[in-house]
Amino acid sequence: MKKNFNFCIVDDDDIYQFTIKKTIQSLNYAKSVLAFSDGEEALQFMMDNISNEEDLPDIILLDINMPIMDGFQFMDEFIKIKPKLSKKITIYMASSSVDETDIKKAHQISEISDYIIKPIKQGKIKSIIEVYLNDKEETE
Amino acid sequence: MKANLNPVTIAIIAINNDNVIYQFNEGAEKLLGYSASELLGKKKSNFFILDEEYEKFKKDIASKYKIKTSDFNPYKILAQNDDYDAREWTIVKKDGTRFIAHSTLIPLKSDKGENVGFMRILKNITDLKKIENDLLRKNQVLNAAEKITMMGNWQWHTVINKVEWSSNLFNIFGVDPKENLNFETYFSFVHPEDKEKVSISFEKSIKDKKFYDLLHRIKLKSGKTKTIQLLGEVVLDEDTGEVIELIGTCQDVTEQRMAEIKFRGLLESAPDAMVIVNDFGIIQLINKQAEKLFGYSSQELINKPVELLIPNRYKDKHSTHRDLFFSAPIAKKMGEGRELYGVNKAGKEIPIQISLSPLKTEEGLLVSAAIRDITVQKKAENKILEANERLEVLANKLTAQNTQLADFAQITSHNLRAPVSNLNSLMGFYKMAETEEEKILAFEKFEIVIHHLTDTLNTLIEALKTKNRTSIPVEKLDFNEILNKTVQILSGQIISTNTKINSNFENVTNINYNRAYLESIFLNLLSNAIKYKSEDKDPEIYVFSVLEDGAVKLKFKDNGLGIDLERHGHKLFGLNKVFHRHPDANGVGLFMTKVQIESLGGTITVESEVNVGSTFSVNFKE
């Protein structure tokens, strides 16, 4: 398996960040794991690296409830900068919220591949990465 | 000579046995139009009378003296019997015109007692006859009128106790018109139950020399009962001033009485209170239900203004409404859509419903008002309204509780599920840990999550306690005192950040509130204002109280970082919501502040601009 993609976590929960990082590292798939505490930090990073294909994330696990800029606000901004991005970014919304309105709202955004309810098991991370890699192979 | 003495012209014509006129006086000349000269000595018989009347006269004589043949001279019969004849004759004048005369036919006798002829004395009675006819006709009209109106007239000569009745009165009493009448005749017909009333009334009429109208029943010989009404007058002797005569009318009012009884019955059987009023608003008639409803007897109300039954505050308007009704009288409900009240004798107001309908009577247009006591309906209505209000309150409470439940769901979803899912993940990590180092790391993380979870649970428990507290003790609290206390608690931060705090509580100096809550509000809002201070400005906080729309408001205005309300406004007061990357931001303070304020019926709002500052406004319950 080629380590040719960047995994990204946007979540204000340190422990969550820690556990996901550990999971991905143990799977030994990704080139790197990026972690941001809120949407604004993540957005800032993407703006700074807008044409730096190498460092931009390929898969993002996006939390909803975060300070400064929450997951939906991040999506609003992401859709605005999307045309300028040089590569396709897969986004999963991951939240402990079981609120129907959040789930519906997430499904209405076409840029979001799926809504995952926390906690995220290791197997789920694995399948997300596998789906991504299959898609990539098909397009290549 | 006689003619000169009497203005009435008397004609005297004398005829001998040979029918030769030998006397024809001046009066005869005048009445018959012939001159004496043209008749005296002439043999003429019956030239100024009608043949048919002569034949009638002849027949009368024949019948009187039982003469079987028609061949006789009636004049001679009269003379033979030493009789005379007086009757009315139609007289034909010389010019052919006629008049009615009273004629007396007297046989003339000689000194020897022999019949020598006849004398006819004529008197023109045409005028008299006319008067008599008039009288007769008028009497007929009166009789007809009395028959139609079922009325009669009577006279009672009290001195001789003689009673006269008109013919229709005989009909009314069912008495033979030939009967001789006195007061006792009349009194014998008076209904046994009314006898006392009648005799008292007549005694009183005679004593007071004034006739008291009388309504009573009579019982006829046939057994039939009638109701009669007597109206009358007394006639006094001109000299003595004593009552000599009572005259009056008597009307059979049985049918009217029956109609009235029926109407009364109808009125009394109506389920509603009925009040009948004329166009001046004077009460004419009320039924028992109305007596019961208003607490007056009918005597107390009849001939009194209907406004007596209307509360003072409606009186002025009522007369206008009444005039309006009489100008366009149609049956309708009164005061449609408005609440109407009547007032009873005790002055108590009664909620009522009124239906009006016009009533055409001989006395003019009346209005009958059917009045229904709606106290019970009103009570039921009020009960429903009250229940409705209670339901509304309950619904509001439920809505509030629902909102709180939604809040709570949100809290459990995020604030509880997140750390629990973290514990699960850490558990997985711990199990897979290969080195002791990794296990220690996992335990460190466990500790953080458990600590966080404990804090969250404590906050939630506190919030739930606050929300569920049914009676929160309140006391009169001075804003200045609480501010000073808060400033003392925060003095370290205030000094280190060089914060300036100004206040103005002149508008409202104090409030009845829970001490702990108010202290918590001051502490949270002031410490927030210091915590989220601008990076390049010293914090300046202005705390002041105002009275807006009758509600006390406490405002905290700062010059700090401000909050992007468009982004964060909806979750500003949520649990564990933070909007700044501040190391001490934990998202608990505003959440608890809001819970406390709401538990006492207030609200908290915020106005803010990024990099300019925020103003938090605590709106206490009105």
PDB file of N, CA, C and O in Angstrom, chain B residues 72-115:
ATOM      1  N   PHE B  72    -170.216  50.813   4.880  1.00  0.00           N
ATOM      2  CA  PHE B  72    -170.619  51.635   6.038  1.00  0.00           C
ATOM      3  C   PHE B  72    -169.818  52.926   6.010  1.00  0.00           C
ATOM      4  O   PHE B  72    -168.789  53.046   5.350  1.00  0.00           O
ATOM      5  N   ASN B  73    -170.289  53.898   6.761  1.00  0.00           N
ATOM      6  CA  ASN B  73    -169.598  55.180   6.838  1.00  0.00           C
ATOM      7  C   ASN B  73    -168.898  55.255   8.189  1.00  0.00           C
ATOM      8  O   ASN B  73    -169.530  55.288   9.235  1.00  0.00           O
ATOM      9  N   PRO B  74    -167.582  55.213   8.169  1.00  0.00           N
ATOM     10  CA  PRO B  74    -166.841  55.186   9.439  1.00  0.00           C
ATOM     11  C   PRO B  74    -167.109  56.395  10.316  1.00  0.00           C
ATOM     12  O   PRO B  74    -167.096  56.294  11.543  1.00  0.00           O
ATOM     13  N   TYR B  75    -167.348  57.538   9.671  1.00  0.00           N
ATOM     14  CA  TYR B  75    -167.602  58.753  10.458  1.00  0.00           C
ATOM     15  C   TYR B  75    -168.869  58.576  11.270  1.00  0.00           C
ATOM     16  O   TYR B  75    -168.932  58.931  12.439  1.00  0.00           O
ATOM     17  N   LYS B  76    -169.845  57.969  10.558  1.00  0.00           N
ATOM     18  CA  LYS B  76    -171.144  57.790  11.227  1.00  0.00           C
ATOM     19  C   LYS B  76    -171.012  56.820  12.384  1.00  0.00           C
ATOM     20  O   LYS B  76    -171.597  57.005  13.459  1.00  0.00           O
ATOM     21  N   ILE B  77    -170.215  55.767  12.184  1.00  0.00           N
ATOM     22  CA  ILE B  77    -170.001  54.792  13.256  1.00  0.00           C
ATOM     23  C   ILE B  77    -169.412  55.475  14.468  1.00  0.00           C
ATOM     24  O   ILE B  77    -169.818  55.263  15.607  1.00  0.00           O
ATOM     25  N   LEU B  78    -168.397  56.349  14.195  1.00  0.00           N
ATOM     26  CA  LEU B  78    -167.767  57.090  15.290  1.00  0.00           C
ATOM     27  C   LEU B  78    -168.817  57.884  16.068  1.00  0.00           C
ATOM     28  O   LEU B  78    -168.861  57.879  17.296  1.00  0.00           O
ATOM     29  N   ALA B  79    -169.672  58.579  15.268  1.00  0.00           N
ATOM     30  CA  ALA B  79    -170.690  59.440  15.877  1.00  0.00           C
ATOM     31  C   ALA B  79    -171.678  58.600  16.683  1.00  0.00           C
ATOM     32  O   ALA B  79    -172.006  58.945  17.818  1.00  0.00           O
ATOM     33  N   GLN B  80    -172.095  57.476  16.056  1.00  0.00           N
ATOM     34  CA  GLN B  80    -173.054  56.609  16.766  1.00  0.00           C
ATOM     35  C   GLN B  80    -172.491  56.146  18.098  1.00  0.00           C
ATOM     36  O   GLN B  80    -173.182  56.005  19.091  1.00  0.00           O
ATOM     37  N   ASN B  81    -171.166  55.881  18.106  1.00  0.00           N
ATOM     38  CA  ASN B  81    -170.561  55.350  19.329  1.00  0.00           C
ATOM     39  C   ASN B  81    -170.002  56.427  20.246  1.00  0.00           C
ATOM     40  O   ASN B  81    -169.311  56.136  21.224  1.00  0.00           O
ATOM     41  N   ASP B  82    -170.250  57.695  19.810  1.00  0.00           N
ATOM     42  CA  ASP B  82    -169.803  58.818  20.619  1.00  0.00           C
ATOM     43  C   ASP B  82    -168.274  58.757  20.838  1.00  0.00           C
ATOM     44  O   ASP B  82    -167.742  58.988  21.906  1.00  0.00           O
ATOM     45  N   ASP B  83    -167.630  58.362  19.757  1.00  0.00           N
ATOM     46  CA  ASP B  83    -166.180  58.130  19.811  1.00  0.00           C
ATOM     47  C   ASP B  83    -165.446  59.169  18.986  1.00  0.00           C
ATOM     48  O   ASP B  83    -166.066  59.982  18.293  1.00  0.00           O
ATOM     49  N   TYR B  84    -164.142  59.147  19.035  1.00  0.00           N
ATOM     50  CA  TYR B  84    -163.331  60.021  18.170  1.00  0.00           C
ATOM     51  C   TYR B  84    -162.139  59.219  17.658  1.00  0.00           C
ATOM     52  O   TYR B  84    -161.817  58.141  18.158  1.00  0.00           O
ATOM     53  N   ASP B  85    -161.489  59.747  16.707  1.00  0.00           N
ATOM     54  CA  ASP B  85    -160.329  59.015  16.161  1.00  0.00           C
ATOM     55  C   ASP B  85    -159.135  59.963  16.056  1.00  0.00           C
ATOM     56  O   ASP B  85    -159.231  61.057  15.504  1.00  0.00           O
ATOM     57  N   ALA B  86    -158.030  59.519  16.593  1.00  0.00           N
ATOM     58  CA  ALA B  86    -156.800  60.317  16.503  1.00  0.00           C
ATOM     59  C   ALA B  86    -155.704  59.448  15.885  1.00  0.00           C
ATOM     60  O   ALA B  86    -155.434  58.338  16.360  1.00  0.00           O
ATOM     61  N   ARG B  87    -155.143  59.941  14.824  1.00  0.00           N
ATOM     62  CA  ARG B  87    -154.059  59.193  14.163  1.00  0.00           C
ATOM     63  C   ARG B  87    -153.290  60.097  13.231  1.00  0.00           C
ATOM     64  O   ARG B  87    -153.636  61.251  13.045  1.00  0.00           O
ATOM     65  N   GLU B  88    -152.246  59.521  12.683  1.00  0.00           N
ATOM     66  CA  GLU B  88    -151.455  60.302  11.726  1.00  0.00           C
ATOM     67  C   GLU B  88    -152.029  60.087  10.345  1.00  0.00           C
ATOM     68  O   GLU B  88    -152.361  58.960   9.961  1.00  0.00           O
ATOM     69  N   TRP B  89    -152.151  61.151   9.612  1.00  0.00           N
ATOM     70  CA  TRP B  89    -152.601  61.091   8.232  1.00  0.00           C
ATOM     71  C   TRP B  89    -151.577  61.752   7.342  1.00  0.00           C
ATOM     72  O   TRP B  89    -150.927  62.697   7.730  1.00  0.00           O
ATOM     73  N   THR B  90    -151.492  61.237   6.136  1.00  0.00           N
ATOM     74  CA  THR B  90    -150.701  61.933   5.129  1.00  0.00           C
ATOM     75  C   THR B  90    -151.638  62.904   4.433  1.00  0.00           C
ATOM     76  O   THR B  90    -152.693  62.501   3.937  1.00  0.00           O
ATOM     77  N   ILE B  91    -151.263  64.153   4.486  1.00  0.00           N
ATOM     78  CA  ILE B  91    -152.131  65.197   3.930  1.00  0.00           C
ATOM     79  C   ILE B  91    -151.583  65.652   2.583  1.00  0.00           C
ATOM     80  O   ILE B  91    -150.380  65.916   2.454  1.00  0.00           O
ATOM     81  N   VAL B  92    -152.458  65.708   1.568  1.00  0.00           N
ATOM     82  CA  VAL B  92    -152.045  66.172   0.240  1.00  0.00           C
ATOM     83  C   VAL B  92    -152.489  67.613   0.082  1.00  0.00           C
ATOM     84  O   VAL B  92    -153.675  67.926   0.217  1.00  0.00           O
ATOM     85  N   LYS B  93    -151.534  68.471  -0.124  1.00  0.00           N
ATOM     86  CA  LYS B  93    -151.833  69.901  -0.253  1.00  0.00           C
ATOM     87  C   LYS B  93    -152.365  70.178  -1.647  1.00  0.00           C
ATOM     88  O   LYS B  93    -152.310  69.317  -2.527  1.00  0.00           O
ATOM     89  N   LYS B  94    -152.840  71.445  -1.821  1.00  0.00           N
ATOM     90  CA  LYS B  94    -153.409  71.829  -3.114  1.00  0.00           C
ATOM     91  C   LYS B  94    -152.382  71.673  -4.236  1.00  0.00           C
ATOM     92  O   LYS B  94    -152.690  71.208  -5.334  1.00  0.00           O
ATOM     93  N   ASP B  95    -151.119  71.992  -3.878  1.00  0.00           N
ATOM     94  CA  ASP B  95    -150.074  71.894  -4.933  1.00  0.00           C
ATOM     95  C   ASP B  95    -149.568  70.451  -5.117  1.00  0.00           C
ATOM     96  O   ASP B  95    -148.616  70.192  -5.854  1.00  0.00           O
ATOM     97  N   GLY B  96    -150.231  69.517  -4.424  1.00  0.00           N
ATOM     98  CA  GLY B  96    -149.866  68.093  -4.602  1.00  0.00           C
ATOM     99  C   GLY B  96    -148.804  67.613  -3.619  1.00  0.00           C
ATOM    100  O   GLY B  96    -148.565  66.412  -3.501  1.00  0.00           O
ATOM    101  N   THR B  97    -148.106  68.519  -2.931  1.00  0.00           N
ATOM    102  CA  THR B  97    -147.102  68.074  -1.956  1.00  0.00           C
ATOM    103  C   THR B  97    -147.803  67.500  -0.735  1.00  0.00           C
ATOM    104  O   THR B  97    -148.973  67.789  -0.499  1.00  0.00           O
ATOM    105  N   ARG B  98    -147.041  66.716   0.018  1.00  0.00           N
ATOM    106  CA  ARG B  98    -147.638  66.040   1.154  1.00  0.00           C
ATOM    107  C   ARG B  98    -146.917  66.376   2.447  1.00  0.00           C
ATOM    108  O   ARG B  98    -145.752  66.754   2.442  1.00  0.00           O
ATOM    109  N   PHE B  99    -147.643  66.182   3.530  1.00  0.00           N
ATOM    110  CA  PHE B  99    -146.988  66.247   4.846  1.00  0.00           C
ATOM    111  C   PHE B  99    -147.715  65.338   5.798  1.00  0.00           C
ATOM    112  O   PHE B  99    -148.818  64.883   5.543  1.00  0.00           O
ATOM    113  N   ILE B 100    -147.007  65.042   6.885  1.00  0.00           N
ATOM    114  CA  ILE B 100    -147.602  64.164   7.886  1.00  0.00           C
ATOM    115  C   ILE B 100    -148.270  65.038   8.931  1.00  0.00           C
ATOM    116  O   ILE B 100    -147.661  65.978   9.442  1.00  0.00           O
ATOM    117  N   ALA B 101    -149.529  64.706   9.197  1.00  0.00           N
ATOM    118  CA  ALA B 101    -150.255  65.503  10.176  1.00  0.00           C
ATOM    119  C   ALA B 101    -150.853  64.602  11.225  1.00  0.00           C
ATOM    120  O   ALA B 101    -151.113  63.420  10.989  1.00  0.00           O
ATOM    121  N   HIS B 102    -150.972  65.197  12.413  1.00  0.00           N
ATOM    122  CA  HIS B 102    -151.727  64.483  13.435  1.00  0.00           C
ATOM    123  C   HIS B 102    -153.167  64.974  13.324  1.00  0.00           C
ATOM    124  O   HIS B 102    -153.419  66.174  13.372  1.00  0.00           O
ATOM    125  N   SER B 103    -154.054  64.031  13.147  1.00  0.00           N
ATOM    126  CA  SER B 103    -155.442  64.456  12.923  1.00  0.00           C
ATOM    127  C   SER B 103    -156.363  63.900  14.004  1.00  0.00           C
ATOM    128  O   SER B 103    -156.215  62.752  14.415  1.00  0.00           O
ATOM    129  N   THR B 104    -157.213  64.737  14.482  1.00  0.00           N
ATOM    130  CA  THR B 104    -158.222  64.269  15.441  1.00  0.00           C
ATOM    131  C   THR B 104    -159.596  64.474  14.782  1.00  0.00           C
ATOM    132  O   THR B 104    -159.900  65.567  14.312  1.00  0.00           O
ATOM    133  N   LEU B 105    -160.282  63.381  14.738  1.00  0.00           N
ATOM    134  CA  LEU B 105    -161.597  63.407  14.067  1.00  0.00           C
ATOM    135  C   LEU B 105    -162.697  63.323  15.140  1.00  0.00           C
ATOM    136  O   LEU B 105    -162.741  62.359  15.896  1.00  0.00           O
ATOM    137  N   ILE B 106    -163.486  64.383  15.196  1.00  0.00           N
ATOM    138  CA  ILE B 106    -164.510  64.432  16.258  1.00  0.00           C
ATOM    139  C   ILE B 106    -165.918  64.618  15.613  1.00  0.00           C
ATOM    140  O   ILE B 106    -166.111  65.539  14.816  1.00  0.00           O
ATOM    141  N   PRO B 107    -166.840  63.710  15.940  1.00  0.00           N
ATOM    142  CA  PRO B 107    -168.222  63.926  15.446  1.00  0.00           C
ATOM    143  C   PRO B 107    -168.845  65.158  16.115  1.00  0.00           C
ATOM    144  O   PRO B 107    -168.584  65.406  17.300  1.00  0.00           O
ATOM    145  N   LEU B 108    -169.568  65.944  15.322  1.00  0.00           N
ATOM    146  CA  LEU B 108    -170.223  67.137  15.895  1.00  0.00           C
ATOM    147  C   LEU B 108    -171.688  66.793  16.182  1.00  0.00           C
ATOM    148  O   LEU B 108    -172.333  66.077  15.409  1.00  0.00           O
ATOM    149  N   LYS B 109    -172.127  67.304  17.281  1.00  0.00           N
ATOM    150  CA  LYS B 109    -173.521  67.012  17.678  1.00  0.00           C
ATOM    151  C   LYS B 109    -174.289  68.299  17.853  1.00  0.00           C
ATOM    152  O   LYS B 109    -173.725  69.331  18.252  1.00  0.00           O
ATOM    153  N   SER B 110    -175.591  68.189  17.529  1.00  0.00           N
ATOM    154  CA  SER B 110    -176.473  69.359  17.761  1.00  0.00           C
ATOM    155  C   SER B 110    -176.837  69.408  19.239  1.00  0.00           C
ATOM    156  O   SER B 110    -176.472  68.486  19.987  1.00  0.00           O
ATOM    157  N   ASP B 111    -177.537  70.467  19.572  1.00  0.00           N
ATOM    158  CA  ASP B 111    -177.924  70.590  20.981  1.00  0.00           C
ATOM    159  C   ASP B 111    -178.795  69.405  21.393  1.00  0.00           C
ATOM    160  O   ASP B 111    -178.798  68.978  22.544  1.00  0.00           O
ATOM    161  N   LYS B 112    -179.498  68.915  20.367  1.00  0.00           N
ATOM    162  CA  LYS B 112    -180.390  67.796  20.692  1.00  0.00           C
ATOM    163  C   LYS B 112    -179.623  66.471  20.751  1.00  0.00           C
ATOM    164  O   LYS B 112    -180.190  65.415  20.972  1.00  0.00           O
ATOM    165  N   GLY B 113    -178.406  66.529  20.481  1.00  0.00           N
ATOM    166  CA  GLY B 113    -177.627  65.283  20.550  1.00  0.00           C
ATOM    167  C   GLY B 113    -177.558  64.561  19.220  1.00  0.00           C
ATOM    168  O   GLY B 113    -177.108  63.423  19.156  1.00  0.00           O
ATOM    169  N   GLU B 114    -177.993  65.220  18.172  1.00  0.00           N
ATOM    170  CA  GLU B 114    -177.931  64.556  16.878  1.00  0.00           C
ATOM    171  C   GLU B 114    -176.607  64.842  16.202  1.00  0.00           C
ATOM    172  O   GLU B 114    -176.029  65.909  16.350  1.00  0.00           O
ATOM    173  N   ASN B 115    -176.168  63.856  15.470  1.00  0.00           N
ATOM    174  CA  ASN B 115    -174.928  64.032  14.721  1.00  0.00           C
ATOM    175  C   ASN B 115    -175.180  64.965  13.575  1.00  0.00           C
ATOM    176  O   ASN B 115    -176.075  64.764  12.750  1.00  0.00           O
TER     177      ASN B 115
END
